[in-house]
Short mmCIF file of C-alpha atoms and ligand atoms in Angstrom, two decimals:
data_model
loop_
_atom_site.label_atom_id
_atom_site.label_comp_id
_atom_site.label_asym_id
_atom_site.label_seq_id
_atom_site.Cartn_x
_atom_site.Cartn_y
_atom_site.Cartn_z
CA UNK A 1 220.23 132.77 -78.49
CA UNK A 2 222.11 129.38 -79.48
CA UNK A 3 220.27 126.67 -81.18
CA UNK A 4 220.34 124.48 -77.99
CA UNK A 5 218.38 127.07 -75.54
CA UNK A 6 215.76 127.58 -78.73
CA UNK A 7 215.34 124.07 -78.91
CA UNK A 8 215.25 123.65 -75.01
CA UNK A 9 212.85 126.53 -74.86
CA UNK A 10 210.76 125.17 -77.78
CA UNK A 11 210.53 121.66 -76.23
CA UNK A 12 209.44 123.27 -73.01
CA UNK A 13 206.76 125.68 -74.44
CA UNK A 14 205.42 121.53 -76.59
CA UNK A 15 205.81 120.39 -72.72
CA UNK A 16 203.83 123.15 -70.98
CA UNK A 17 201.07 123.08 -73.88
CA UNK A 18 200.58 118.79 -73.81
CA UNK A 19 200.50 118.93 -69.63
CA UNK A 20 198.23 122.33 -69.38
CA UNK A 21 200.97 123.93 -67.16
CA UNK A 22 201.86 122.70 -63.51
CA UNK A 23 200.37 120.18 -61.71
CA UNK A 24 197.20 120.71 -60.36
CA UNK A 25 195.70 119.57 -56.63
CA UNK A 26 194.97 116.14 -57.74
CA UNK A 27 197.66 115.28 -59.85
CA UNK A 28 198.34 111.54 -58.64
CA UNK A 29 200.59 108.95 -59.92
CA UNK A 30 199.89 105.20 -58.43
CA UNK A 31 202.77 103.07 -59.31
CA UNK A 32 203.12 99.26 -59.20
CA UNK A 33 206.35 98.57 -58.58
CA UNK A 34 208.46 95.32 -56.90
CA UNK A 35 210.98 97.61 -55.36
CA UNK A 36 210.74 96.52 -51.75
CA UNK A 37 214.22 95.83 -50.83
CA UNK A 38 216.19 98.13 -48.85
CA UNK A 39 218.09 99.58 -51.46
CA UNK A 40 215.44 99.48 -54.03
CA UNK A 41 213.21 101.61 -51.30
CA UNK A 42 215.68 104.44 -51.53
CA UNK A 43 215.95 104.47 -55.40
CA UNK A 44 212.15 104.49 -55.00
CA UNK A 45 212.20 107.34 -52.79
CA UNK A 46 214.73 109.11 -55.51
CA UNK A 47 211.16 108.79 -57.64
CA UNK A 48 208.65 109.65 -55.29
CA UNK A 49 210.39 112.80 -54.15
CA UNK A 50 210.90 114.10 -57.63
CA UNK A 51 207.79 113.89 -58.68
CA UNK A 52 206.62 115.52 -55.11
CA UNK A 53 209.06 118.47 -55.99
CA UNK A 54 206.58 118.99 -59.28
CA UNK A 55 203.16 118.52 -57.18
CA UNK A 56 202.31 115.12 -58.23
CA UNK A 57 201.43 113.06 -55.30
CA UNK A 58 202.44 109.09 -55.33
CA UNK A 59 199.88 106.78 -54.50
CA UNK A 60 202.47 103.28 -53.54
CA UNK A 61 200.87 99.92 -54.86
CA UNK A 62 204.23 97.57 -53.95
CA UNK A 63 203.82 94.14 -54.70
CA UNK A 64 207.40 92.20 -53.16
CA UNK A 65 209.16 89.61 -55.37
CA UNK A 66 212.42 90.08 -56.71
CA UNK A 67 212.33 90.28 -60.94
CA UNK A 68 208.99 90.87 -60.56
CA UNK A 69 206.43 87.93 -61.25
CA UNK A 70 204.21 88.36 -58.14
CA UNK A 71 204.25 91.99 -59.40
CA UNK A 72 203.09 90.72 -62.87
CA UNK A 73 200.08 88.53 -61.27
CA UNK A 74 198.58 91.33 -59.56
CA UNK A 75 198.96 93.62 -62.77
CA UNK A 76 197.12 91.39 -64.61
CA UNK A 77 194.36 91.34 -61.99
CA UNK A 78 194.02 94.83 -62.07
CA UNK A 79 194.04 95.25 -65.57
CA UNK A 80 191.16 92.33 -65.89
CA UNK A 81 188.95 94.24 -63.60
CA UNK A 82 189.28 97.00 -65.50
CA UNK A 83 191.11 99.42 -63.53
CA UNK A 84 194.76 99.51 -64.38
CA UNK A 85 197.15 101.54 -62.05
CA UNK A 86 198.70 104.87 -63.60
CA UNK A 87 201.85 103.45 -64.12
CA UNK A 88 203.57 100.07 -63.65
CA UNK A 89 207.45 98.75 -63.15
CA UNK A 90 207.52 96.36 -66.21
CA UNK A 91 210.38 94.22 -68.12
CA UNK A 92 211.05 93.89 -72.09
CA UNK A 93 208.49 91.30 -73.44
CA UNK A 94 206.23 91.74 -70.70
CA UNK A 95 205.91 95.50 -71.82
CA UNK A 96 205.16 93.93 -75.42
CA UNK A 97 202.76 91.32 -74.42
CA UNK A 98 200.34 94.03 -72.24
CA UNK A 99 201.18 96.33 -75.80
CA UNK A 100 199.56 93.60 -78.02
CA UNK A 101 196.27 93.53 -76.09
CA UNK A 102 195.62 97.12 -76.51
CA UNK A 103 195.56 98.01 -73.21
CA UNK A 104 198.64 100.62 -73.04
CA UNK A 105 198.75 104.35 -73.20
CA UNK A 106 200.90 106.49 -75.47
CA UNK A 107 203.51 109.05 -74.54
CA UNK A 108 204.42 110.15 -77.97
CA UNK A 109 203.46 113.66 -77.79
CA UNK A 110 206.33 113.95 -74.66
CA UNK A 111 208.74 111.82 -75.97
CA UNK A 112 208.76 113.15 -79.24
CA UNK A 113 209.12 116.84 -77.75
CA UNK A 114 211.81 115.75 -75.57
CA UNK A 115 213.61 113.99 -78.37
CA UNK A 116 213.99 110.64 -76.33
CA UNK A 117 214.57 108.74 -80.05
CA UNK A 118 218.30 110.14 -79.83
CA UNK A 119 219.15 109.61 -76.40
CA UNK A 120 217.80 105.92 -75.63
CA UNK A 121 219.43 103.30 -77.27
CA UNK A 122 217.98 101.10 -79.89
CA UNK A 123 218.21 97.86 -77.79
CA UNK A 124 215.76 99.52 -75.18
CA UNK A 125 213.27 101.47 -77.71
CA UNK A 126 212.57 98.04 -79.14
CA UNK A 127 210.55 97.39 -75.78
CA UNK A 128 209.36 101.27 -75.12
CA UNK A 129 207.91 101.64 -78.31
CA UNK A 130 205.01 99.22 -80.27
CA UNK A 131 203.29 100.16 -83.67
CA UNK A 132 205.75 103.03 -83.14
CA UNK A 133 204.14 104.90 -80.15
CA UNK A 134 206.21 105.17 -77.44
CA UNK A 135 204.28 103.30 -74.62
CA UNK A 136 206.96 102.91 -71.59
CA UNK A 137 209.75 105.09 -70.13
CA UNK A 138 212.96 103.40 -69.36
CA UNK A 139 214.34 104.47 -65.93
CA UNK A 140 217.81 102.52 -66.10
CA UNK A 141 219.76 99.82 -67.62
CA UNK A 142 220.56 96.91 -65.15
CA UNK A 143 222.70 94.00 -65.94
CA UNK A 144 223.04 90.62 -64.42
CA UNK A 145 226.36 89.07 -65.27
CA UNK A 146 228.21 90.52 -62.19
CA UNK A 147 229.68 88.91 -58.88
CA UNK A 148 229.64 90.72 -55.89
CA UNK A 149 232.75 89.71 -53.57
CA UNK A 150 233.34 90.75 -50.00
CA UNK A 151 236.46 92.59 -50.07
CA UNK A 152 237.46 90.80 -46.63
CA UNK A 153 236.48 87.29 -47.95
CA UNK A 154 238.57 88.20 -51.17
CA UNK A 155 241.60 88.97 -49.42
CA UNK A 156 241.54 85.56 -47.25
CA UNK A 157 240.90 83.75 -50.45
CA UNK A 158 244.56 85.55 -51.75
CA UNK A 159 243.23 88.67 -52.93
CA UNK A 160 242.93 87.92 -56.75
CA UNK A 161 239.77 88.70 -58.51
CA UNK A 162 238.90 85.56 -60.55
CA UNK A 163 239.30 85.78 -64.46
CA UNK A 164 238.13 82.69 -65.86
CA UNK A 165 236.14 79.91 -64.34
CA UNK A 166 239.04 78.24 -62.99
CA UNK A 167 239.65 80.50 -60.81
CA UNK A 168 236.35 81.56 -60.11
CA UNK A 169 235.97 77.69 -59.07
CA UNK A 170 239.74 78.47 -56.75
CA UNK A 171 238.05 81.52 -54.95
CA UNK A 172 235.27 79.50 -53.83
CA UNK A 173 237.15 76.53 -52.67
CA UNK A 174 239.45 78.63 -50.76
CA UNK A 175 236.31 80.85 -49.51
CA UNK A 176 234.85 77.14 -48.17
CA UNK A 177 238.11 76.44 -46.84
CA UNK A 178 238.19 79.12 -44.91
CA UNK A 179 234.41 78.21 -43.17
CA UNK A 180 232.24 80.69 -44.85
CA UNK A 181 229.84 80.09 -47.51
CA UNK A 182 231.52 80.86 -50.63
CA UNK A 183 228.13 81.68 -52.70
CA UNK A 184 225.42 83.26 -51.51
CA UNK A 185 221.98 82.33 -53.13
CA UNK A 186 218.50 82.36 -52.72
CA UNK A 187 216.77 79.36 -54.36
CA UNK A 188 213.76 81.01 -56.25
CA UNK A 189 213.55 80.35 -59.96
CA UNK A 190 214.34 83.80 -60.95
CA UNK A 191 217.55 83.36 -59.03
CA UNK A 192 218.83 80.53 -60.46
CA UNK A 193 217.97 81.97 -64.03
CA UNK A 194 220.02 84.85 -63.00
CA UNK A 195 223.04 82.64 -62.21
CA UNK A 196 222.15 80.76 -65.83
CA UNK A 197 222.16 83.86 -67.82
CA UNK A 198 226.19 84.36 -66.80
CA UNK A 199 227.39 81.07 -66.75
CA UNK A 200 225.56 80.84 -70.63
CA UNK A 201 227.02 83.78 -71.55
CA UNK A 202 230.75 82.77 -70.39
CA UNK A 203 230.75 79.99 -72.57
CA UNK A 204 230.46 82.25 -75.19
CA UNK A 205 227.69 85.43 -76.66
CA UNK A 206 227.46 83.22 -80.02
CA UNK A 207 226.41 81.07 -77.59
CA UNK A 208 224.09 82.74 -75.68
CA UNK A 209 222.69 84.14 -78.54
CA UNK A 210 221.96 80.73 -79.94
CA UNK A 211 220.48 79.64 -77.14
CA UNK A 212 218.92 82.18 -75.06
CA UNK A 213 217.70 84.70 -77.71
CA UNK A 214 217.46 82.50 -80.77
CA UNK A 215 216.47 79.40 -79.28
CA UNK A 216 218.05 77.13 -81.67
CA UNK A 217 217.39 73.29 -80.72
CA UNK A 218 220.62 72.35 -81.37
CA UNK A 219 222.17 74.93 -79.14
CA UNK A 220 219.58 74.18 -76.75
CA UNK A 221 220.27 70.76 -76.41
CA UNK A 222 223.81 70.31 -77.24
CA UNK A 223 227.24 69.87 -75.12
CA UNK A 224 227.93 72.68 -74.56
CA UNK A 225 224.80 73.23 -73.03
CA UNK A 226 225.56 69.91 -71.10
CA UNK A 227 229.12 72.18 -69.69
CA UNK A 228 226.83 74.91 -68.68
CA UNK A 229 224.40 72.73 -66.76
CA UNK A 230 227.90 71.04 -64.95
CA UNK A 231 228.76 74.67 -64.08
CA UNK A 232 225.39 75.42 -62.41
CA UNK A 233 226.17 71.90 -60.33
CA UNK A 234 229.61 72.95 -59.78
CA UNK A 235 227.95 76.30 -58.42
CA UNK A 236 225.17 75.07 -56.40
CA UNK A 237 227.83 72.67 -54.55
CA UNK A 238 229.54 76.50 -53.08
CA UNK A 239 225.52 77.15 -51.81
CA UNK A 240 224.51 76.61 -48.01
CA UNK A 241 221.94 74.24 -46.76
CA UNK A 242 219.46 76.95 -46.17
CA UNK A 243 218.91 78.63 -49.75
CA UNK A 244 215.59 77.79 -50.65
CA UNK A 245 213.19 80.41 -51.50
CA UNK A 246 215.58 82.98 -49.50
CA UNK A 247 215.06 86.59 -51.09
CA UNK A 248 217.81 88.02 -53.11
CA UNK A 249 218.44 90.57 -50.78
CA UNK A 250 219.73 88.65 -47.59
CA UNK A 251 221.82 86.27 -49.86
CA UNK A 252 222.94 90.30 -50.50
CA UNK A 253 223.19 90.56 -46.74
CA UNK A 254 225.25 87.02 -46.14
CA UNK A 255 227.94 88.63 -48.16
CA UNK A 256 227.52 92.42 -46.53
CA UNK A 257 228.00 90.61 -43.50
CA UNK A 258 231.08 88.52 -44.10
CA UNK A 259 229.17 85.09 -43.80
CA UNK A 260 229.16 84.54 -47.62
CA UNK A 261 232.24 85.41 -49.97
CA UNK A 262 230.13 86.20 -52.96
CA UNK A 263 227.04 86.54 -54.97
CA UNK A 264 226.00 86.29 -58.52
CA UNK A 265 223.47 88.88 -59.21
CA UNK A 266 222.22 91.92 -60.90
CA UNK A 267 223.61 95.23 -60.22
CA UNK A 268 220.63 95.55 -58.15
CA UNK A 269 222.71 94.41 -55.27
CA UNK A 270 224.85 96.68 -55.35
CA UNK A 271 222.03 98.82 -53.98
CA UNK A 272 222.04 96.92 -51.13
CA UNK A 273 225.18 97.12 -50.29
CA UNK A 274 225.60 100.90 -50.53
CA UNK A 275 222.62 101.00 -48.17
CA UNK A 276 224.60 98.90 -45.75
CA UNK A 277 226.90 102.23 -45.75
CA UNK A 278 229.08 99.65 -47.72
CA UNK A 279 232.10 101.14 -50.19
CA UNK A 280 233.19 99.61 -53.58
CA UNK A 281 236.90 98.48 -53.35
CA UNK A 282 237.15 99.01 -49.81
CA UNK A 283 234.19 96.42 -48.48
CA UNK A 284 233.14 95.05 -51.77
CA UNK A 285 234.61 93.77 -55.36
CA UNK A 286 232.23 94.00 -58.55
CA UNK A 287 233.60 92.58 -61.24
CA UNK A 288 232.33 90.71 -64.38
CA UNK A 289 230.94 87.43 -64.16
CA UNK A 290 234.37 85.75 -64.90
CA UNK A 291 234.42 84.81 -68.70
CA UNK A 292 231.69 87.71 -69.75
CA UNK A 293 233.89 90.57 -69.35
CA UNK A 294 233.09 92.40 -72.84
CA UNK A 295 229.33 91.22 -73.13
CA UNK A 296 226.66 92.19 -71.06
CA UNK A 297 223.14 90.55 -70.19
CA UNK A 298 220.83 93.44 -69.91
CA UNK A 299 217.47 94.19 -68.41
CA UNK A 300 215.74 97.82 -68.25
CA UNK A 301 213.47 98.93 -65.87
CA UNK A 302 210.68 100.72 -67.56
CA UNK A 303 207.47 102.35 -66.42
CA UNK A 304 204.85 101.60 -68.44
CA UNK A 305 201.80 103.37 -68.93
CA UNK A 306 197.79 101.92 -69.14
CA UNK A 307 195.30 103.43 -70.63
CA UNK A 308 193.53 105.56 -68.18
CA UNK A 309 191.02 108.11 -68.02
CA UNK A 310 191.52 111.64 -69.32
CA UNK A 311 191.47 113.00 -65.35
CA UNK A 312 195.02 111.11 -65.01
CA UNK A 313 196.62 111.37 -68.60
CA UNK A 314 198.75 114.50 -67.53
CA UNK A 315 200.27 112.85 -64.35
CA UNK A 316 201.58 109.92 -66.56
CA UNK A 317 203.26 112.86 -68.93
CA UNK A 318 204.33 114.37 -66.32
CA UNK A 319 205.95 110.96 -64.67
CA UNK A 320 207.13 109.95 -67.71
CA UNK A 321 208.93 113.37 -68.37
CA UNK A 322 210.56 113.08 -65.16
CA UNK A 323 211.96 110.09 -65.56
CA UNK A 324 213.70 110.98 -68.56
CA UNK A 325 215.31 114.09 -67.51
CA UNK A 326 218.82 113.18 -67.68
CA UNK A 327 219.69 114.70 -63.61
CA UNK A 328 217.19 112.36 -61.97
CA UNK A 329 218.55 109.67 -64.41
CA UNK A 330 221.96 110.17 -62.59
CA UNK A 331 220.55 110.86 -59.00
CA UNK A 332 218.27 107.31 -59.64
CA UNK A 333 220.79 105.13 -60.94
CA UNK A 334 223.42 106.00 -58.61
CA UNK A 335 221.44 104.75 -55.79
CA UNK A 336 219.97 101.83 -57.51
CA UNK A 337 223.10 100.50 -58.82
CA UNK A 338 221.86 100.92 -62.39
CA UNK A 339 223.20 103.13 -64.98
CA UNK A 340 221.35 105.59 -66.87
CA UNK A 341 218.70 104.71 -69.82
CA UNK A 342 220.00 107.76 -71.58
CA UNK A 343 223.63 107.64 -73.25
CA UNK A 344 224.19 111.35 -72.54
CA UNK A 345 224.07 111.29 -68.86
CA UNK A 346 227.72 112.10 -67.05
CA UNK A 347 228.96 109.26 -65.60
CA UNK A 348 230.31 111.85 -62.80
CA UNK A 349 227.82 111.16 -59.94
CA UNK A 350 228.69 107.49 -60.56
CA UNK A 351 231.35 105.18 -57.87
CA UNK A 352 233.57 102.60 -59.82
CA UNK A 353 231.13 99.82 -60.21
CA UNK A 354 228.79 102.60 -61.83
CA UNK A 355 231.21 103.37 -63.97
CA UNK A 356 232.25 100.21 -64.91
CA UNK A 357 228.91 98.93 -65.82
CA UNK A 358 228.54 102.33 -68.12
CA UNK A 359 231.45 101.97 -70.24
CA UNK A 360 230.41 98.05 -70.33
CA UNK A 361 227.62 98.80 -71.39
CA UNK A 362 229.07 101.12 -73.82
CA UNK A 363 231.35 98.38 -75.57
CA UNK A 364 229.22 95.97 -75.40
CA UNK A 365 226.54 98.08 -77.65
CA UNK A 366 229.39 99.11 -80.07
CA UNK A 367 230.95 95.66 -79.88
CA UNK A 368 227.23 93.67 -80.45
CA UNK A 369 227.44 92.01 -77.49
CA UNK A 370 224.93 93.44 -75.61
CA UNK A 371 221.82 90.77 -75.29
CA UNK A 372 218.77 90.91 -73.48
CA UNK A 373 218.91 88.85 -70.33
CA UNK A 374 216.89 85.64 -70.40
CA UNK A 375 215.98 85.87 -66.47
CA UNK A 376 214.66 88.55 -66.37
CA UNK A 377 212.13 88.61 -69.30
CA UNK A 378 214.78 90.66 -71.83
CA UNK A 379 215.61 87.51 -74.13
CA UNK A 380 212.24 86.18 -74.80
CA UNK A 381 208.91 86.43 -73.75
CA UNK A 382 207.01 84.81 -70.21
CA UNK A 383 205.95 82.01 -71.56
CA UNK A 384 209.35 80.72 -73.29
CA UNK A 385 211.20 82.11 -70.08
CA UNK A 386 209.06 80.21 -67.60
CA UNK A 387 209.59 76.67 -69.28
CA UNK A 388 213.31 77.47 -69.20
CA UNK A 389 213.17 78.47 -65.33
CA UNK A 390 211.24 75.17 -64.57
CA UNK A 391 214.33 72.99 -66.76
CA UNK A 392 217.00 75.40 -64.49
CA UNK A 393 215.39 75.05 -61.28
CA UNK A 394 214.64 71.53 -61.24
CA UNK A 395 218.42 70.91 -62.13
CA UNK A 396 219.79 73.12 -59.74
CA UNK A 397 217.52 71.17 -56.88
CA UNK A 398 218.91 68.01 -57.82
CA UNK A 399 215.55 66.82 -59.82
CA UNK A 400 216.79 66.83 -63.07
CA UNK A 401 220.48 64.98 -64.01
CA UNK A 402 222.99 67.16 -65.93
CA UNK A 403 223.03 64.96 -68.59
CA UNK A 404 219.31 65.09 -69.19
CA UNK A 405 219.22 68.65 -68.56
CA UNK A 406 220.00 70.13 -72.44
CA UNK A 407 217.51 67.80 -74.31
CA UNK A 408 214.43 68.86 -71.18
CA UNK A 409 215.38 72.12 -72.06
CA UNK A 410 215.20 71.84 -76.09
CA UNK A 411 211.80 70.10 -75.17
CA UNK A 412 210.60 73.05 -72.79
CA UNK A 413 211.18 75.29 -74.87
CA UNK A 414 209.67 73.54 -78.08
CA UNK A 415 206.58 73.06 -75.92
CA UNK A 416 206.09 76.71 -74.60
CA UNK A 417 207.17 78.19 -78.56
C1 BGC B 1 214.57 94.46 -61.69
C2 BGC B 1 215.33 95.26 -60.67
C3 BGC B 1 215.06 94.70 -59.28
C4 BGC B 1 215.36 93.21 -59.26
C5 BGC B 1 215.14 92.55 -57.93
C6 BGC B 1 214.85 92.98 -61.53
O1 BGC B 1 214.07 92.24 -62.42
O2 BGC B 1 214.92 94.86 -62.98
O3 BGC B 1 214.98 96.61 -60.70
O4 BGC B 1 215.82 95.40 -58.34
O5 BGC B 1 214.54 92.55 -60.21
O6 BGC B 1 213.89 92.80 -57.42
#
């Protein structure tokens, strides 16, 4: 017997002894979760069906809201009555902030049998693990420094994916000239954060790391800050009339239907448009926010677990063993348009934005320039991120002048600190 089916046996026989054996009648999971999308439905199902396949029945608690702040608001509810769900969809320093209130579970005892220290990287332990008890399982890795271009609209616009923001800037004026909408957005704060984090980073990951993750006033406040607030005016000028408060997913659907060129977004969408029976290089272009190529703004889902009562413990093993077993980590992530949590999953399964974003992901680790994305709560925690998405949004309305924008956003961020 080699060493590898030992250890697989012996991690099995720790697994069988911490759950008591198979599920029982009764065995129920319920998950909060924002994934209400069309594409983030059939990841969901990916979930659901899995754990069905092991006996443990789903009880659905969906709260809609793309990166997950309504979501957030009804967790806290919950947990303030007393009666936290079995598991909940959370982001980075939200993860920490429920950790330091001693309200979270542990799922040492599986994680340490399983061995997930080796196979998660460091950058996503930081937020699955507090006093060193593993307290969350990370289901993918999603980024948010893409653009998603309709192949169609590409190849009117002359066919040449943009490499810097000059040409980025071409595309869109030749998109317009052409009478579609060249970007497709959906004014909610998150949103505009998400187009933020990219434009940030393409000015440079010493600068976004300044700024974003360090929060340095003077990198805050400065010009170059000023050039990344004339970028997000530059941007919103490519939007349509109609963008306020729109979800995420039909500025997705603008561009899936050829009446946007593009959208800057998450790899999220991506999920959207492979539900739309949608194929990458043949209807749609991912590439890079142009400028980032090299560096990556990261988010991870995780599921993080409550304290609950004994009656429920073994389902949230059980879920959180799941979730980590490196074939549902493919089967997940290639229908979310994430990539694994794990670095030893194949990237077979994967098309070639899934592939792209792994070996991104991949360089950018080795490289140190993978950062945690300030929109969606991987850079620093609510209450920092929410002053910077009032500064953002009010800009990107038209409420706040690009050259007062850096020094409101120094001040914001002092404030919230
Ligand atoms: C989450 C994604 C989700 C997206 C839009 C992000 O914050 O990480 O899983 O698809 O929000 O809802």
């Amino acid at each position: 017997m080699s060493l590898r089916t030992i250890t697989k046996l012996a991690v099995g026989a720790a697994l069988i002894a911490l759950t008591s054996g198979a599920a029982k009648a009764g065995d129920n999971v319920e998950v909060l979760h924002w994934w209400t999308s069309g594409g983030e439905a059939s990841a969901l199902d990916v979930l659901k069906k899995d754990l069905e396949s092991k006996g443990v029945t789903w009880s659905d608690m969906p709260v809609a809201g793309g990166g997950g702040e309504a979501a957030m608001t009804a967790l806290r509810a919950r947990v303030t009555a007393g009666n936290p769900p079995t598991a909940v969809q959370a982001l980075g320093f939200d993860i920490t902030d429920w950790a330091k209130q001693g309200v979270v579970g542990d799922l040492s005892e599986v994680a340490n049998a399983e061995g997930w220290d080796k196979v998660i990287p460091t950058a996503l332990q930081n937020f699955s693990k507090y006093d060193g008890k593993w307290i969350a399982a990370p289901v993918n890795v999603h980024s948010t420094n893409w653009v998603w271009i309709s192949k169609k609209a590409l190849d009117a616009a002359g066919g040449k994916e943009p490499q810097n923001w000059d040409e980025f800037v071409a595309m869109l004026d030749k998109m317009k000239a052409n009478g579609i909408t060249p970007l497709a957005h959906g004014g909610q704060p998150w949103q505009d954060a998400t187009l933020f984090d990219a434009v940030v980073l393409s000015l440079g990951t010493d600068f976004y790391k300044s700024s974003m993750i360090d929060l340095d006033p003077a990198a805050l406040s400065g010009d170059k800050m000023k050039e990344a607030f004339t970028r997000m005016e530059k941007l919103r000028s490519y939007v349509d009339d109609n963008f306020s408060g729109r979800d995420w997913n039909l500025a997705s659907a603008m561009v899936i239907e050829g009446k946007a060129g593009a959208q800057m977004m998450g790899d999220w969408a991506k999920g959207e448009f492979l539900k739309a029976g949608q194929k990458p290089g043949t209807d749609f272009v991912c590439i890079r926010f142009p400028g980032t190529q090299g560096a990556v703004t990261f988010n991870s889902d995780q599921f993080m677990m409550f304290k609950v009562g004994e009656d429920k413990q073994k389902a949230q093993l059980m879920m959180a063993s799941a979730i980590e077993d490196p074939k549902f980590q493919s089967a997940f992530n290639v229908v979310k348009g994430s990539v694994p949590a794990r670095t030893d999953v194949p990237n077979t399964a994967f098309d070639d934005c899934g592939k792209k974003g792994m070996a991104d992901l991949a360089e950018a680790n080795e490289k140190g320039t993978l950062f945690g994305s300030m929109a969606h709560g991987h850079a620093v925690p609510a209450s920092i991120k929410n002053a910077m998405y009032d500064v953002i949004t009010r800009h990107f309305n038209g409420d706040l002048s690009t050259a007062d924008a850096p020094a409101e956003l120094a001040a914001a961020v002092a404030a919230a600190k």
